[in-house]
PDB file of C-alpha atoms in Angstrom:
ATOM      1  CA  UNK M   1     -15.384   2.738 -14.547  1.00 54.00           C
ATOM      2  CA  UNK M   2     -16.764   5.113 -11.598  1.00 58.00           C
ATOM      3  CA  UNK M   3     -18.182   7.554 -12.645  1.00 65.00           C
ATOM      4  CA  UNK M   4     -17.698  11.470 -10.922  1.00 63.00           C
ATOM      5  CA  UNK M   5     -19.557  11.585  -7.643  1.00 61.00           C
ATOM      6  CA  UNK M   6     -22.032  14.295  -8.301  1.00 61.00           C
ATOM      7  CA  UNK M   7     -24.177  16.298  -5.976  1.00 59.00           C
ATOM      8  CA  UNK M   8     -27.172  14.607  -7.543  1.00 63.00           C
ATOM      9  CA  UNK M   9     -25.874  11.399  -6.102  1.00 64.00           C
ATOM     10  CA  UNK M  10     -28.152  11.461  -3.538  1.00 72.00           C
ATOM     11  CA  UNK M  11     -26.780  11.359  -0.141  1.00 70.00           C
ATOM     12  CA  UNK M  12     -25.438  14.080   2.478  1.00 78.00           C
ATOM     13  CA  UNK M  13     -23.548  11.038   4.534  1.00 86.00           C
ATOM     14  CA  UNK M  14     -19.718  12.405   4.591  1.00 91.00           C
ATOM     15  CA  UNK M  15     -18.419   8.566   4.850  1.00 94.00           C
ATOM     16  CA  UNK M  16     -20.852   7.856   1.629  1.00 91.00           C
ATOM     17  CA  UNK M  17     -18.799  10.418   0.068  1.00 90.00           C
ATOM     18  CA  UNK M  18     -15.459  10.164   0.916  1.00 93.00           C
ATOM     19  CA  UNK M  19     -16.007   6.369  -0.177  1.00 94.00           C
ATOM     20  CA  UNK M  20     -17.264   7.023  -3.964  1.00 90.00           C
ATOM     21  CA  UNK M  21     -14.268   9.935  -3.852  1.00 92.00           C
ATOM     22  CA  UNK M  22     -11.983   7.726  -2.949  1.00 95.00           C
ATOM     23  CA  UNK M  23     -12.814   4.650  -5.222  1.00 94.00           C
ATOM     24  CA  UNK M  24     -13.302   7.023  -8.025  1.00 92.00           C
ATOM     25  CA  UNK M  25      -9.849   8.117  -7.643  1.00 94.00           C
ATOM     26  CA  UNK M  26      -8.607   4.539  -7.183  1.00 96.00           C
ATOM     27  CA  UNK M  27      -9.968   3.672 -10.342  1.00 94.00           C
ATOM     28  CA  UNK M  28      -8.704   6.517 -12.285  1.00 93.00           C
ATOM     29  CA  UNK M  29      -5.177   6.039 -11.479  1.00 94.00           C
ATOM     30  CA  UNK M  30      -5.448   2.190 -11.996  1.00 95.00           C
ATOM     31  CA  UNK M  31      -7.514   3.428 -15.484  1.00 92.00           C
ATOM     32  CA  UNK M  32      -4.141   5.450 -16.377  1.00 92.00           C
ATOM     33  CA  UNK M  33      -1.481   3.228 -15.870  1.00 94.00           C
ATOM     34  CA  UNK M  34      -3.149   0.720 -17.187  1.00 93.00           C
ATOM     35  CA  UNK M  35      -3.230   2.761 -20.410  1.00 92.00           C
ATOM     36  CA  UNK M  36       0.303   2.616 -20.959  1.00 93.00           C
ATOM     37  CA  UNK M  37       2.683  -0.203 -21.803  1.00 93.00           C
ATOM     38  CA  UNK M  38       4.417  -2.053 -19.664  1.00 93.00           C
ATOM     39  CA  UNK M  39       7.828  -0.356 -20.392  1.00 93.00           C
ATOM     40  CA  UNK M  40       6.543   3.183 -20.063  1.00 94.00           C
ATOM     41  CA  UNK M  41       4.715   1.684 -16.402  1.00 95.00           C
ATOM     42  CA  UNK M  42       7.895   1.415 -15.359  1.00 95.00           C
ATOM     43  CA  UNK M  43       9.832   4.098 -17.306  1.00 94.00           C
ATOM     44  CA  UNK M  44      10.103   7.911 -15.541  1.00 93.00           C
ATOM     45  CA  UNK M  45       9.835  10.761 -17.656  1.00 91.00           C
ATOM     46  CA  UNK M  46       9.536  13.715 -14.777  1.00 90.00           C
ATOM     47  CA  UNK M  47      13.065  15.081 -13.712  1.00 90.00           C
ATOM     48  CA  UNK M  48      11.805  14.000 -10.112  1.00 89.00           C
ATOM     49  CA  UNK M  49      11.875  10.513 -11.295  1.00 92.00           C
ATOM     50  CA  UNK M  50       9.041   8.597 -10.182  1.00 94.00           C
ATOM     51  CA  UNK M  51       7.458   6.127 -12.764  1.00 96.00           C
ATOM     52  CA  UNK M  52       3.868   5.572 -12.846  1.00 96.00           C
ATOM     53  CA  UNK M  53       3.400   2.660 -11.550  1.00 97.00           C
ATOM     54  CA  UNK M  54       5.467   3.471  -8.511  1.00 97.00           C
ATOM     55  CA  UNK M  55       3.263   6.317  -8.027  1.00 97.00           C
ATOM     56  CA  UNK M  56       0.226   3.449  -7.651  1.00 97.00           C
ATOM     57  CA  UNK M  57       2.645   1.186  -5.431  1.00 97.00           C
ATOM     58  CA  UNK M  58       2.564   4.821  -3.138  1.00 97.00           C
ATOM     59  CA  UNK M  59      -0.829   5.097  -3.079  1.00 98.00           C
ATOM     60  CA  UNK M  60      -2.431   1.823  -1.922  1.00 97.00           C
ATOM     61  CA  UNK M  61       0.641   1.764   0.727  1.00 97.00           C
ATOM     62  CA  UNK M  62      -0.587   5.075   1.722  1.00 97.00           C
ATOM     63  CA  UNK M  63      -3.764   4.421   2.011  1.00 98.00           C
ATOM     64  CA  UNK M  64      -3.198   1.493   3.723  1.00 97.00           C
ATOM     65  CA  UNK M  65      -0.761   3.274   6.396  1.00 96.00           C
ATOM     66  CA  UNK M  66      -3.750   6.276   7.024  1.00 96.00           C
ATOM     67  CA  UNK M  67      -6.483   3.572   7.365  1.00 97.00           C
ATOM     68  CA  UNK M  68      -5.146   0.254   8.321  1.00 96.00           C
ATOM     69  CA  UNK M  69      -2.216   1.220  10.586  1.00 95.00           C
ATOM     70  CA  UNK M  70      -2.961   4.496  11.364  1.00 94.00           C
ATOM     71  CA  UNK M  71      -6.790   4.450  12.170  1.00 95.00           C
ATOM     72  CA  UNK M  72      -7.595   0.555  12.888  1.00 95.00           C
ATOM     73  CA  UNK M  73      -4.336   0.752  15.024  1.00 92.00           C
ATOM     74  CA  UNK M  74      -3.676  -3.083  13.271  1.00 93.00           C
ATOM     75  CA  UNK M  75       0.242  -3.674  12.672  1.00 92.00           C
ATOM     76  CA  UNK M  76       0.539  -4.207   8.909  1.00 92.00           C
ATOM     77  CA  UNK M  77       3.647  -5.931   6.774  1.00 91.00           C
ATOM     78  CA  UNK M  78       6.380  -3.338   6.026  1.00 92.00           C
ATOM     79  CA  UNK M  79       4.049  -0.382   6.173  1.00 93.00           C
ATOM     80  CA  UNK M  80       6.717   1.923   4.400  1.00 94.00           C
ATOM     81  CA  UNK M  81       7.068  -1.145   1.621  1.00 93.00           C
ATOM     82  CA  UNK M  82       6.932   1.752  -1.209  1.00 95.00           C
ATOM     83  CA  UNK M  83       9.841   3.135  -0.049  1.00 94.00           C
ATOM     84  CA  UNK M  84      13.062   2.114  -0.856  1.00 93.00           C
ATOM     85  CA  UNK M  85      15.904   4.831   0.395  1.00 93.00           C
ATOM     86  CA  UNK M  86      13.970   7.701   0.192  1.00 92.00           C
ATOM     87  CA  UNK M  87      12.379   6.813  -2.883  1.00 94.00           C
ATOM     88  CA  UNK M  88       9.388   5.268  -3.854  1.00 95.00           C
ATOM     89  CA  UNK M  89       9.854   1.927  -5.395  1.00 94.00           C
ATOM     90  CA  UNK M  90       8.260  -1.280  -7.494  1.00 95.00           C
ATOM     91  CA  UNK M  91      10.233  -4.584  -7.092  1.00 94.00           C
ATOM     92  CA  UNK M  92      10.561  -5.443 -10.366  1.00 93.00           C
ATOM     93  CA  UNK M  93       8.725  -9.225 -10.051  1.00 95.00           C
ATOM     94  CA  UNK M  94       5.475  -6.973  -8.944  1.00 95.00           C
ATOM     95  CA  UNK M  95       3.115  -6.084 -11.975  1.00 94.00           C
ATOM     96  CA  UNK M  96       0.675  -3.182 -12.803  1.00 94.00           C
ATOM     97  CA  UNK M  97      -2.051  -6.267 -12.242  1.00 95.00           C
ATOM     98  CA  UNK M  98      -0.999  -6.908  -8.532  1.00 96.00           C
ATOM     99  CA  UNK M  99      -0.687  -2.919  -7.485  1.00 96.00           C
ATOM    100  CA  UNK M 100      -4.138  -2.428  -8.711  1.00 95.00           C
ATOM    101  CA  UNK M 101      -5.253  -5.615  -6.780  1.00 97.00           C
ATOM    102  CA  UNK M 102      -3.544  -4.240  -3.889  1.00 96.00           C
ATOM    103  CA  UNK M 103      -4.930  -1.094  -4.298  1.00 96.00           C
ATOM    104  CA  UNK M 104      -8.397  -2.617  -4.719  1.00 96.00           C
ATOM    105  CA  UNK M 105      -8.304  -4.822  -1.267  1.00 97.00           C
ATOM    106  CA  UNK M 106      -7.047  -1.780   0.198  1.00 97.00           C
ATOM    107  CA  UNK M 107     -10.091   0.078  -0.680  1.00 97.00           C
ATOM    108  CA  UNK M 108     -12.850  -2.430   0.316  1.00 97.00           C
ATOM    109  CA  UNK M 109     -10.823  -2.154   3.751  1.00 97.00           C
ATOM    110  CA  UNK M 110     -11.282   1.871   3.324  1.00 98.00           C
ATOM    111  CA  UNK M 111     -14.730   1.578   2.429  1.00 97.00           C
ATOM    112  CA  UNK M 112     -15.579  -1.314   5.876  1.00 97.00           C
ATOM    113  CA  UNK M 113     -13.704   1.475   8.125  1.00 97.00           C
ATOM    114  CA  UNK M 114     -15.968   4.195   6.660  1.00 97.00           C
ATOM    115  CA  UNK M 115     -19.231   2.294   7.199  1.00 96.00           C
ATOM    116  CA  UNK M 116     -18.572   0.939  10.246  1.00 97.00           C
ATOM    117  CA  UNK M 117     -17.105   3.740  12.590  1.00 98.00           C
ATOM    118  CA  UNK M 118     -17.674   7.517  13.315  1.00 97.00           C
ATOM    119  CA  UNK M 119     -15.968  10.041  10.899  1.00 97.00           C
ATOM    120  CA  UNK M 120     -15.682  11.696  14.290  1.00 97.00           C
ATOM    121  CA  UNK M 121     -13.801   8.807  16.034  1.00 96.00           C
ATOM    122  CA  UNK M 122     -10.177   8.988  16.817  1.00 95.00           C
ATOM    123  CA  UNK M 123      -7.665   6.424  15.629  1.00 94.00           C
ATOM    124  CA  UNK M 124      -5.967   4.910  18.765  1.00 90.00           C
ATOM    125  CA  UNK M 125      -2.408   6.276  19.807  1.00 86.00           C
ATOM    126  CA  UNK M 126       0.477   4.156  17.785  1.00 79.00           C
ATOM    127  CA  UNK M 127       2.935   3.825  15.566  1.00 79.00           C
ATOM    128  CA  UNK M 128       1.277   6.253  12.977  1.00 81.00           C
ATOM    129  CA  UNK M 129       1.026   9.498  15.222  1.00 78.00           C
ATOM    130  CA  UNK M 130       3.513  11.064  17.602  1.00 75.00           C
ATOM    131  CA  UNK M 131       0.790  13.294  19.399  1.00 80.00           C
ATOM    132  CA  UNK M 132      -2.727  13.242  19.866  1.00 85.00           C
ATOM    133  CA  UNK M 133      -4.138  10.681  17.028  1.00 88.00           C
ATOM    134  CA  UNK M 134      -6.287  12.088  13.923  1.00 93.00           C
ATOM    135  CA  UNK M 135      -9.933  11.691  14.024  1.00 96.00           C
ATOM    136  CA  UNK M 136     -11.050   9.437  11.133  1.00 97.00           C
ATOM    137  CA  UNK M 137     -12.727  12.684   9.288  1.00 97.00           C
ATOM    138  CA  UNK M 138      -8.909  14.021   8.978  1.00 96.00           C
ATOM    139  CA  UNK M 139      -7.662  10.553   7.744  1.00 97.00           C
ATOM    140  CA  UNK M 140     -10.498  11.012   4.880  1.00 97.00           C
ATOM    141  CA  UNK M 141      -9.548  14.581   3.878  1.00 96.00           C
ATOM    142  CA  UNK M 142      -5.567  13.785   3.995  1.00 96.00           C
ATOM    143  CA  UNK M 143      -6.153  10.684   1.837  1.00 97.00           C
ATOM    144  CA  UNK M 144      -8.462  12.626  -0.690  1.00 96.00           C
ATOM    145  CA  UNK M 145      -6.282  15.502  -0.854  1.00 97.00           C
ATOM    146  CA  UNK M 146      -3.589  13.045  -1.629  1.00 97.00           C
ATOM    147  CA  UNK M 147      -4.962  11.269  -4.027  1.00 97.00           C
ATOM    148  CA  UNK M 148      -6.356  13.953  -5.617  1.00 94.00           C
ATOM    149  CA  UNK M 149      -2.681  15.743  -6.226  1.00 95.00           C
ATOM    150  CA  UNK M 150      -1.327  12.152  -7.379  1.00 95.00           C
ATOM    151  CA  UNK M 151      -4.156  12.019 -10.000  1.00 93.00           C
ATOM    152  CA  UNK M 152      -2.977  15.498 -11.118  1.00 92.00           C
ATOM    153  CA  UNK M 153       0.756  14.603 -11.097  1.00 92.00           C
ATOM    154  CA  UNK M 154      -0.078  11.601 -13.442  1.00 93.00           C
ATOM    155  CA  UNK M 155      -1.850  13.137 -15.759  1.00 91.00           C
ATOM    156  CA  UNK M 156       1.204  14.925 -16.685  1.00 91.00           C
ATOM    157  CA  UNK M 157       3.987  11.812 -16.850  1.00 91.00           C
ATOM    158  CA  UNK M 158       0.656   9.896 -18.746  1.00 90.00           C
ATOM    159  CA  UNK M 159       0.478  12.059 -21.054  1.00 89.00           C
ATOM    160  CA  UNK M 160       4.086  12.783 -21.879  1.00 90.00           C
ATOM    161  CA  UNK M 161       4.398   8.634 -22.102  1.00 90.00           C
ATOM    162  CA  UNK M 162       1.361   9.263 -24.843  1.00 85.00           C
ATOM    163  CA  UNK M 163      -1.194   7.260 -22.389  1.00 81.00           C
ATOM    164  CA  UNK M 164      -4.630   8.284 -21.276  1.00 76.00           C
ATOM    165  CA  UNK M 165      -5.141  11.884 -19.812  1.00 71.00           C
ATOM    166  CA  UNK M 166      -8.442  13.798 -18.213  1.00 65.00           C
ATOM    167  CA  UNK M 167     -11.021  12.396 -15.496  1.00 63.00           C
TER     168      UNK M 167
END
């Protein structure tokens, strides 16, 4: 497990950071769906009816639509795959193990970008923006942000399914 990136960690390098933020959110919403069983994975118990694991199908497509699509500029397979009319969704032949694998791919892709190019750099214009593309600093701080709120969110349909809550 990651462990909280704290201040003593060393560096002042923004794309350092936003790398252990972002894998230490990865792993802790991989860490609580994993803590449930299979049925409750699957199973909604929020009146907006998302399950768990289709919140973790979200993520790694969303992170792969900011980073991939949106900032490399690189076309991706179906990059609206969690979606399935207007809801997010988990074909039911796709386990808990393959999300997280997705989601871990995803983020050795996040953490290439981050060490290889210019927080300051812009992505190129494309399918992903309709006016002047985000720099790569924005992408970060949208992704973290969003991450961040979907950690909070399951926290609250983990624990009501009796899995494992806190950091």
């Amino acid at each position: 497990m990651t462990e909280f990136p704290e201040p003593s960690g060393g560096t002042a390098d923004s794309a350092v950071l936003f790398s252990r933020y972002l894998e230490f959110y990865r792993q802790t919403v991989a860490r609580k769906v994993a803590s449930l069983p299979d049925a409750e994975q699957r199973t909604s118990r929020l009146p907006s009816g998302w399950s768990p694991l289709e919140l973790l199908v979200h993520l790694a497509f969303m992170e792969r639509r900011w980073f991939v699509w949106g900032f490399l500029g690189e076309p991706v397979d179906d990059p609206w795959g969690d979606d399935l009319d207007g809801r997010w969704h988990v074909p039911a032949d796709v386990s808990a193990v393959q999300v997280v694998e997705m989601l871990r791919d995803v983020g050795e892709r996040t953490t290439a970008v981050l060490a290889s190019h210019g927080l300051d750099e812009h992505a190129p214009p494309g399918p992903r923006f309709d006016g002047e593309p985000a720099t790569l600093a924005w992408i970060c701080f949208h992704v973290l942000q969003e991450y961040a709120r979907h950690a909070g969110h399951l926290d609250v349909a983990v624990e009501l399914a009796g899995g494992e809550v806190g950091e």
